[in-house]
JSON list of C-alpha atoms in Angstrom, two decimals:
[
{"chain": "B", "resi": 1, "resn": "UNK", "atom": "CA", "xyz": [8.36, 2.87, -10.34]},
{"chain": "B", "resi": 2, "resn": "UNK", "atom": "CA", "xyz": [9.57, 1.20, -6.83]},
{"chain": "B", "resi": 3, "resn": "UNK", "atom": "CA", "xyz": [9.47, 2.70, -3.86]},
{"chain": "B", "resi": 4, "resn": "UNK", "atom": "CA", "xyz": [13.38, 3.78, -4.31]},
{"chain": "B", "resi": 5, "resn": "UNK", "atom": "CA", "xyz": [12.41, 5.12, -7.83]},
{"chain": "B", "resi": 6, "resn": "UNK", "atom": "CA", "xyz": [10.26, 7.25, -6.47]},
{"chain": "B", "resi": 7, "resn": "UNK", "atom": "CA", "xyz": [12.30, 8.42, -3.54]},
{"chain": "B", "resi": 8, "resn": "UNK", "atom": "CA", "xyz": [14.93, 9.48, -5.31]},
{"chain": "B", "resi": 9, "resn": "UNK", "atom": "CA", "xyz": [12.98, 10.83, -8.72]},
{"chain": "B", "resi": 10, "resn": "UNK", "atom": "CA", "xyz": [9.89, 12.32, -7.55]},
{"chain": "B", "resi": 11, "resn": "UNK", "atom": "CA", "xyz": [10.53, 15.32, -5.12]},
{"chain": "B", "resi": 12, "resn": "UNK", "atom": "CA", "xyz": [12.55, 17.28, -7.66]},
{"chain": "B", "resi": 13, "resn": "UNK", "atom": "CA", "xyz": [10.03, 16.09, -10.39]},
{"chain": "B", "resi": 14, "resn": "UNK", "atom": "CA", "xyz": [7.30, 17.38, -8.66]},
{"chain": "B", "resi": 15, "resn": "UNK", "atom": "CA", "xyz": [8.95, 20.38, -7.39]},
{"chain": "B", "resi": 16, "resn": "UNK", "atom": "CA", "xyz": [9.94, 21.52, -10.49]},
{"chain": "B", "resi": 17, "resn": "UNK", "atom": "CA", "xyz": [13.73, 21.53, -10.00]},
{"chain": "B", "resi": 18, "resn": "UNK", "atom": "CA", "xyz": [14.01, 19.11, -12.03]},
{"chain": "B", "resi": 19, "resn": "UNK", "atom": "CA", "xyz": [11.86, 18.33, -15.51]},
{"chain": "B", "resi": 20, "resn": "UNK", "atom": "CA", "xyz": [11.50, 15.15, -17.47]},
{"chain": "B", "resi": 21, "resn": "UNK", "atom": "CA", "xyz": [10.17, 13.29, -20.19]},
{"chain": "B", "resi": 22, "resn": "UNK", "atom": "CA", "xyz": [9.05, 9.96, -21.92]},
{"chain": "B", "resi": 23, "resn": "UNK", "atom": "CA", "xyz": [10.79, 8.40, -24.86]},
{"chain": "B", "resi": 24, "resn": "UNK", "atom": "CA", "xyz": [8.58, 6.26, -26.92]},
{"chain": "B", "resi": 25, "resn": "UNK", "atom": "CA", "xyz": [8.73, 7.59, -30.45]},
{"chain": "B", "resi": 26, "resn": "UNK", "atom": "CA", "xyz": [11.75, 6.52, -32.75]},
{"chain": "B", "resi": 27, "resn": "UNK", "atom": "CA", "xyz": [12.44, 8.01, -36.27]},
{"chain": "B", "resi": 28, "resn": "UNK", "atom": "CA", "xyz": [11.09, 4.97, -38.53]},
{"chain": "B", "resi": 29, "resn": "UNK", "atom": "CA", "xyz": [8.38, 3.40, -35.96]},
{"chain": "B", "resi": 30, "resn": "UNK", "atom": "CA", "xyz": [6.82, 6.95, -34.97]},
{"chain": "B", "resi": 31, "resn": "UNK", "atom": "CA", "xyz": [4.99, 5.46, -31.40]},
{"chain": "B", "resi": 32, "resn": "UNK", "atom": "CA", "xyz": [4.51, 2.37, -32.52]},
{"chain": "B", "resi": 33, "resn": "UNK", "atom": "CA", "xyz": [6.32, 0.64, -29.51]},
{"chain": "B", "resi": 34, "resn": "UNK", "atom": "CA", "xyz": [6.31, -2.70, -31.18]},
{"chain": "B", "resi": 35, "resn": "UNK", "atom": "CA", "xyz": [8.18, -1.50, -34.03]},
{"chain": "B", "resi": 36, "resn": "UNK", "atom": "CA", "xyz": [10.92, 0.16, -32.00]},
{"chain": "B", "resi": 37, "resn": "UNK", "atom": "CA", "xyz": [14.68, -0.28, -32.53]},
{"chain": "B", "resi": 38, "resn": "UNK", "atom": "CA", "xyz": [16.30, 0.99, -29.33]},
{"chain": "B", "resi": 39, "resn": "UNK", "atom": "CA", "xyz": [17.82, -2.18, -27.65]},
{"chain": "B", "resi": 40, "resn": "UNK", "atom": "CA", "xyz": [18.77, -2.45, -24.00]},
{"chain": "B", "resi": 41, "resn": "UNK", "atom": "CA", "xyz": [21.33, -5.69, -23.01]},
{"chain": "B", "resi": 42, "resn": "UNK", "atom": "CA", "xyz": [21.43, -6.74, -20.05]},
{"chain": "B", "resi": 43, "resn": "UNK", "atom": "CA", "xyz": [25.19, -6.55, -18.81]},
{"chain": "B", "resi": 44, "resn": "UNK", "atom": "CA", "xyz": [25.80, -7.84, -15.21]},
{"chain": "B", "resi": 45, "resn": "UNK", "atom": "CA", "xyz": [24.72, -5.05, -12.88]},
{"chain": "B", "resi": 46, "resn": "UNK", "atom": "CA", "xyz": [23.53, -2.43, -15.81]},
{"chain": "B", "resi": 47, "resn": "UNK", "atom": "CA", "xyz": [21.28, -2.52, -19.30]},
{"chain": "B", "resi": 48, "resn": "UNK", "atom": "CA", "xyz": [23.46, -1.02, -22.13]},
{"chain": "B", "resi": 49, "resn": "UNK", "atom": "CA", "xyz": [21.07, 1.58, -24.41]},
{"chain": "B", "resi": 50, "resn": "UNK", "atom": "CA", "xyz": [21.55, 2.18, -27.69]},
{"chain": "B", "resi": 51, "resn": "UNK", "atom": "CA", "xyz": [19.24, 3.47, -30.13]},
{"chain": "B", "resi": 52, "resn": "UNK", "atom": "CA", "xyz": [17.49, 6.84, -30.88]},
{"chain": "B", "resi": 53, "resn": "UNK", "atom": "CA", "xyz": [13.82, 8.79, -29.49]},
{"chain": "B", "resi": 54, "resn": "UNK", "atom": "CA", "xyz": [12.34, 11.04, -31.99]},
{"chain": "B", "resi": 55, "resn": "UNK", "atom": "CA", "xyz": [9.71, 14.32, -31.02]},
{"chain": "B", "resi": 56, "resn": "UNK", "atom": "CA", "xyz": [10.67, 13.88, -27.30]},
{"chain": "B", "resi": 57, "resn": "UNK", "atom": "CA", "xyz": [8.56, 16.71, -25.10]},
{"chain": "B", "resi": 58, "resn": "UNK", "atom": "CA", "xyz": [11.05, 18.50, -22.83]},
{"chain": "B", "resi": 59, "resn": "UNK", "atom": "CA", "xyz": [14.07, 16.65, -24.56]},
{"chain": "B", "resi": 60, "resn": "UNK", "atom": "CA", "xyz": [15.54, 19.73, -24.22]},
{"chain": "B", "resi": 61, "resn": "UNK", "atom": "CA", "xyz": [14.92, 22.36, -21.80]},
{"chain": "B", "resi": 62, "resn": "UNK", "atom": "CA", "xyz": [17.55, 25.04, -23.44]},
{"chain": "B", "resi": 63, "resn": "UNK", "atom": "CA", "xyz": [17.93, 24.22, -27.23]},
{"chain": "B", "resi": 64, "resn": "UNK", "atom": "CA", "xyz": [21.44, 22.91, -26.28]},
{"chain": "B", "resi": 65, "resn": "UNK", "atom": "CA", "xyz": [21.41, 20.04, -23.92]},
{"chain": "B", "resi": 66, "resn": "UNK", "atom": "CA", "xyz": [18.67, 16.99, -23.26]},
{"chain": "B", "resi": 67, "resn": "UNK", "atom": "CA", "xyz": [16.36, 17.40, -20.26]},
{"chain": "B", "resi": 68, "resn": "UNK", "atom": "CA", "xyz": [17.24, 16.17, -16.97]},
{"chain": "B", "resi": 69, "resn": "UNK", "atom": "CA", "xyz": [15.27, 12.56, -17.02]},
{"chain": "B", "resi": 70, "resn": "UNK", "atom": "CA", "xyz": [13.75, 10.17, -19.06]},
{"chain": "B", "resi": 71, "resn": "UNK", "atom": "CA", "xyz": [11.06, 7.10, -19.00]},
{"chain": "B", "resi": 72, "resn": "UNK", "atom": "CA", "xyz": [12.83, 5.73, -22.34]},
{"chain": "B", "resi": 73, "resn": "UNK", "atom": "CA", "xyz": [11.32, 2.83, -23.68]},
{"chain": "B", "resi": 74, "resn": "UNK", "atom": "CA", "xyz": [13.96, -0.12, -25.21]},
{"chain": "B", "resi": 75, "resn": "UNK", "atom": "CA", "xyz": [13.72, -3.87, -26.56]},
{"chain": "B", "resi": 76, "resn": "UNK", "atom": "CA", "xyz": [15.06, -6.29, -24.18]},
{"chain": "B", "resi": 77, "resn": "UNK", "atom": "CA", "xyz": [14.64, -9.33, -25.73]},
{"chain": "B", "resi": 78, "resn": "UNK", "atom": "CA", "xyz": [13.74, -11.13, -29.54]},
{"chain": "B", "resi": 79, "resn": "UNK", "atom": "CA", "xyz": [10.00, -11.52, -29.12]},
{"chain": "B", "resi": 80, "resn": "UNK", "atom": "CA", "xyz": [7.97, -8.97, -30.34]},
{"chain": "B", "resi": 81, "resn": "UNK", "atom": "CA", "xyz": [6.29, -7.84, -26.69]},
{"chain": "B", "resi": 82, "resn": "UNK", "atom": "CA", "xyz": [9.58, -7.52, -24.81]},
{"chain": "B", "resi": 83, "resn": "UNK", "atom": "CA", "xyz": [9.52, -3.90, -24.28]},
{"chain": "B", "resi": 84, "resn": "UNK", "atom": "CA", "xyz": [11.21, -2.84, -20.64]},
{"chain": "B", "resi": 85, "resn": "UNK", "atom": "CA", "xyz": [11.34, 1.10, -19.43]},
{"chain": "B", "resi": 86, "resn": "UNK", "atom": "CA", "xyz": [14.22, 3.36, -18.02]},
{"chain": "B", "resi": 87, "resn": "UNK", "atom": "CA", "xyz": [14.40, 6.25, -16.05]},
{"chain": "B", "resi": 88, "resn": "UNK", "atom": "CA", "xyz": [18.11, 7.79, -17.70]},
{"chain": "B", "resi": 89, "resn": "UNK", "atom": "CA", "xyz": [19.47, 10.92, -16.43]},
{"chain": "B", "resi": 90, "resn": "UNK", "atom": "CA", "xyz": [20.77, 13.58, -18.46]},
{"chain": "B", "resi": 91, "resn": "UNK", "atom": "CA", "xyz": [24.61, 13.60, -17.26]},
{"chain": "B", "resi": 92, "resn": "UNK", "atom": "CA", "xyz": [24.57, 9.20, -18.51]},
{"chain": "B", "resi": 93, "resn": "UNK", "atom": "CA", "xyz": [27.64, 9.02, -19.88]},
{"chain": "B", "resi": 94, "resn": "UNK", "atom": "CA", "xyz": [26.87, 8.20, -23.94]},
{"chain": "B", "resi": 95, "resn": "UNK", "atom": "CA", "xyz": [23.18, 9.93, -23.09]},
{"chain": "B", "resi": 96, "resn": "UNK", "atom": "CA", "xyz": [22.80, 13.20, -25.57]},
{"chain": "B", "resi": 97, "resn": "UNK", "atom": "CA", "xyz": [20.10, 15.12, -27.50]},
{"chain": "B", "resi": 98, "resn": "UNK", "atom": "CA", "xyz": [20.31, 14.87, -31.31]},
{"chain": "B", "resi": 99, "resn": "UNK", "atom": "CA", "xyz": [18.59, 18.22, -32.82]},
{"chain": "B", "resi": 100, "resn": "UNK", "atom": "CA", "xyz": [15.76, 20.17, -31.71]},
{"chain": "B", "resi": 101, "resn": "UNK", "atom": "CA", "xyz": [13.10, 19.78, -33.55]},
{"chain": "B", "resi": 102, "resn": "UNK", "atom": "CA", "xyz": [11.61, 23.46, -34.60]},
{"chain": "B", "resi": 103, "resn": "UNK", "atom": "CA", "xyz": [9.41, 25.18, -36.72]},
{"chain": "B", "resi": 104, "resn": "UNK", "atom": "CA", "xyz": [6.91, 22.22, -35.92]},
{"chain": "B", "resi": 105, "resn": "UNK", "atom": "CA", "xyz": [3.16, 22.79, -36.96]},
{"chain": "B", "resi": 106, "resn": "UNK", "atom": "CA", "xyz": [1.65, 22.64, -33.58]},
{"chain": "B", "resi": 107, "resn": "UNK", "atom": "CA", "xyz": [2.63, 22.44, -29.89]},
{"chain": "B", "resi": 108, "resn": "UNK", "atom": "CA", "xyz": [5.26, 25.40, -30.79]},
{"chain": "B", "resi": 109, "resn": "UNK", "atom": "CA", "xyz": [5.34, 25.71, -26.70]},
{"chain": "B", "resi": 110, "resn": "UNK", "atom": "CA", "xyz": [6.71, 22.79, -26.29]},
{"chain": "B", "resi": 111, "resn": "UNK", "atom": "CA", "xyz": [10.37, 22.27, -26.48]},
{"chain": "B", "resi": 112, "resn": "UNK", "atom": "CA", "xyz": [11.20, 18.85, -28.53]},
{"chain": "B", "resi": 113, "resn": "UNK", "atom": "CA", "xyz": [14.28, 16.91, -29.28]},
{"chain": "B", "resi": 114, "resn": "UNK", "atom": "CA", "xyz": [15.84, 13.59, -30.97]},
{"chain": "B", "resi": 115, "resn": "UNK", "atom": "CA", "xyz": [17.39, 11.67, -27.78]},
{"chain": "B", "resi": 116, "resn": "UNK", "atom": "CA", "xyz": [20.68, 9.96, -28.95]},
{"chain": "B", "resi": 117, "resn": "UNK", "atom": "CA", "xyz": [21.93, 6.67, -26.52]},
{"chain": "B", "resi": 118, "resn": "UNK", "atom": "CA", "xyz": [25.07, 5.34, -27.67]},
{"chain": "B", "resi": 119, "resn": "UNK", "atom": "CA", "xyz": [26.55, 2.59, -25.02]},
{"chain": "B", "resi": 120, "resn": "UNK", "atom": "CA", "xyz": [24.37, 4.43, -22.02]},
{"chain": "B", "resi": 121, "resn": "UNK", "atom": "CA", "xyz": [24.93, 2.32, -18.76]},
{"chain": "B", "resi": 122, "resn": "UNK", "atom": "CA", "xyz": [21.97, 2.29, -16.86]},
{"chain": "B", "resi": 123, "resn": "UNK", "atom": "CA", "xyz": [22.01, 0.39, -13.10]},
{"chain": "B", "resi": 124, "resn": "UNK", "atom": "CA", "xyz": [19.68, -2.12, -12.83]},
{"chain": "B", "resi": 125, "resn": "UNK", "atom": "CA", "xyz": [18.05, -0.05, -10.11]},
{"chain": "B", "resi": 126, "resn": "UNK", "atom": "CA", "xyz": [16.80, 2.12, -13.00]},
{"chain": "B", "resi": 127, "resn": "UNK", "atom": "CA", "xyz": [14.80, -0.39, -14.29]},
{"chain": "B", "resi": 128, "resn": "UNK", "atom": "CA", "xyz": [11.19, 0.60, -14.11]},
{"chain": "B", "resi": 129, "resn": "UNK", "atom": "CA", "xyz": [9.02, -2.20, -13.15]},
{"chain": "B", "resi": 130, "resn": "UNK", "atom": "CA", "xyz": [10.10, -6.12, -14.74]},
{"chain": "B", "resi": 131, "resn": "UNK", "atom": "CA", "xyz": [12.32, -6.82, -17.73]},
{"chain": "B", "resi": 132, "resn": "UNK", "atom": "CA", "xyz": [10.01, -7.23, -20.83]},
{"chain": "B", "resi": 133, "resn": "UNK", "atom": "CA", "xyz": [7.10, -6.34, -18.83]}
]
């Protein structure tokens, strides 16, 4: 991330007040990132997110709720490369977790969730890096 990005993200990451996670796997394209179906338009000053994230580590923290913030991976444009990554905060309006995912075969540790974006407005600033880079 940007200087900014990492002002405002990192201390709580790293202090632990805060815990997050990476959103790459979707339910019919397991991590292959090419074959993902979360979208993210462009929409003057914000990207619109929709789509789902599948076996997300720390996508919840309490069984009940998602974690607090996500690298979430999304399509951004037709060609097959443009991928683009967010950092989305759990209290995104139209940000939720689907279901915990339990009785798993390893990594029982590890909480994991389905990550649900329907219409999630995320600023521009959020952007991590260059659109479809």
């Amino acid at each position: 991330g940007n200087h900014e990005q990492k002002e405002k993200f990192l201390p709580d990451l790293v202090s632990g007040a805060k815990i997050g996670g990476m959103g790459m796997s979707e339910p019919a394209a397991g991590t292959d990132v090419l074959g993902m179906k979360t979208k993210a338009t462009l929409d003057g000053d914000s990207y619109t997110l929709n789509g789902q994230k599948m076996w997300i580590t720390n996508g919840t923290l309490d069984g009940q709720s998602a974690g607090d913030l996500f690298l979430v991976y999304a399509r951004t444009g037709e060609g097959r490369s443009d991928v683009s990554s967010f950092l989305v905060e759990k209290d995104m309006s139209g940000f939720s977790m689907g279901q915990q995912i339990k009785d798993k075969l390893g990594m029982r540790a590890s909480t994991t969730a389905e990550l649900v974006f329907e219409n999630v407005s995320v600023p521009k600033s959020q952007l991590v890096g260059e659109e479809n880079g």
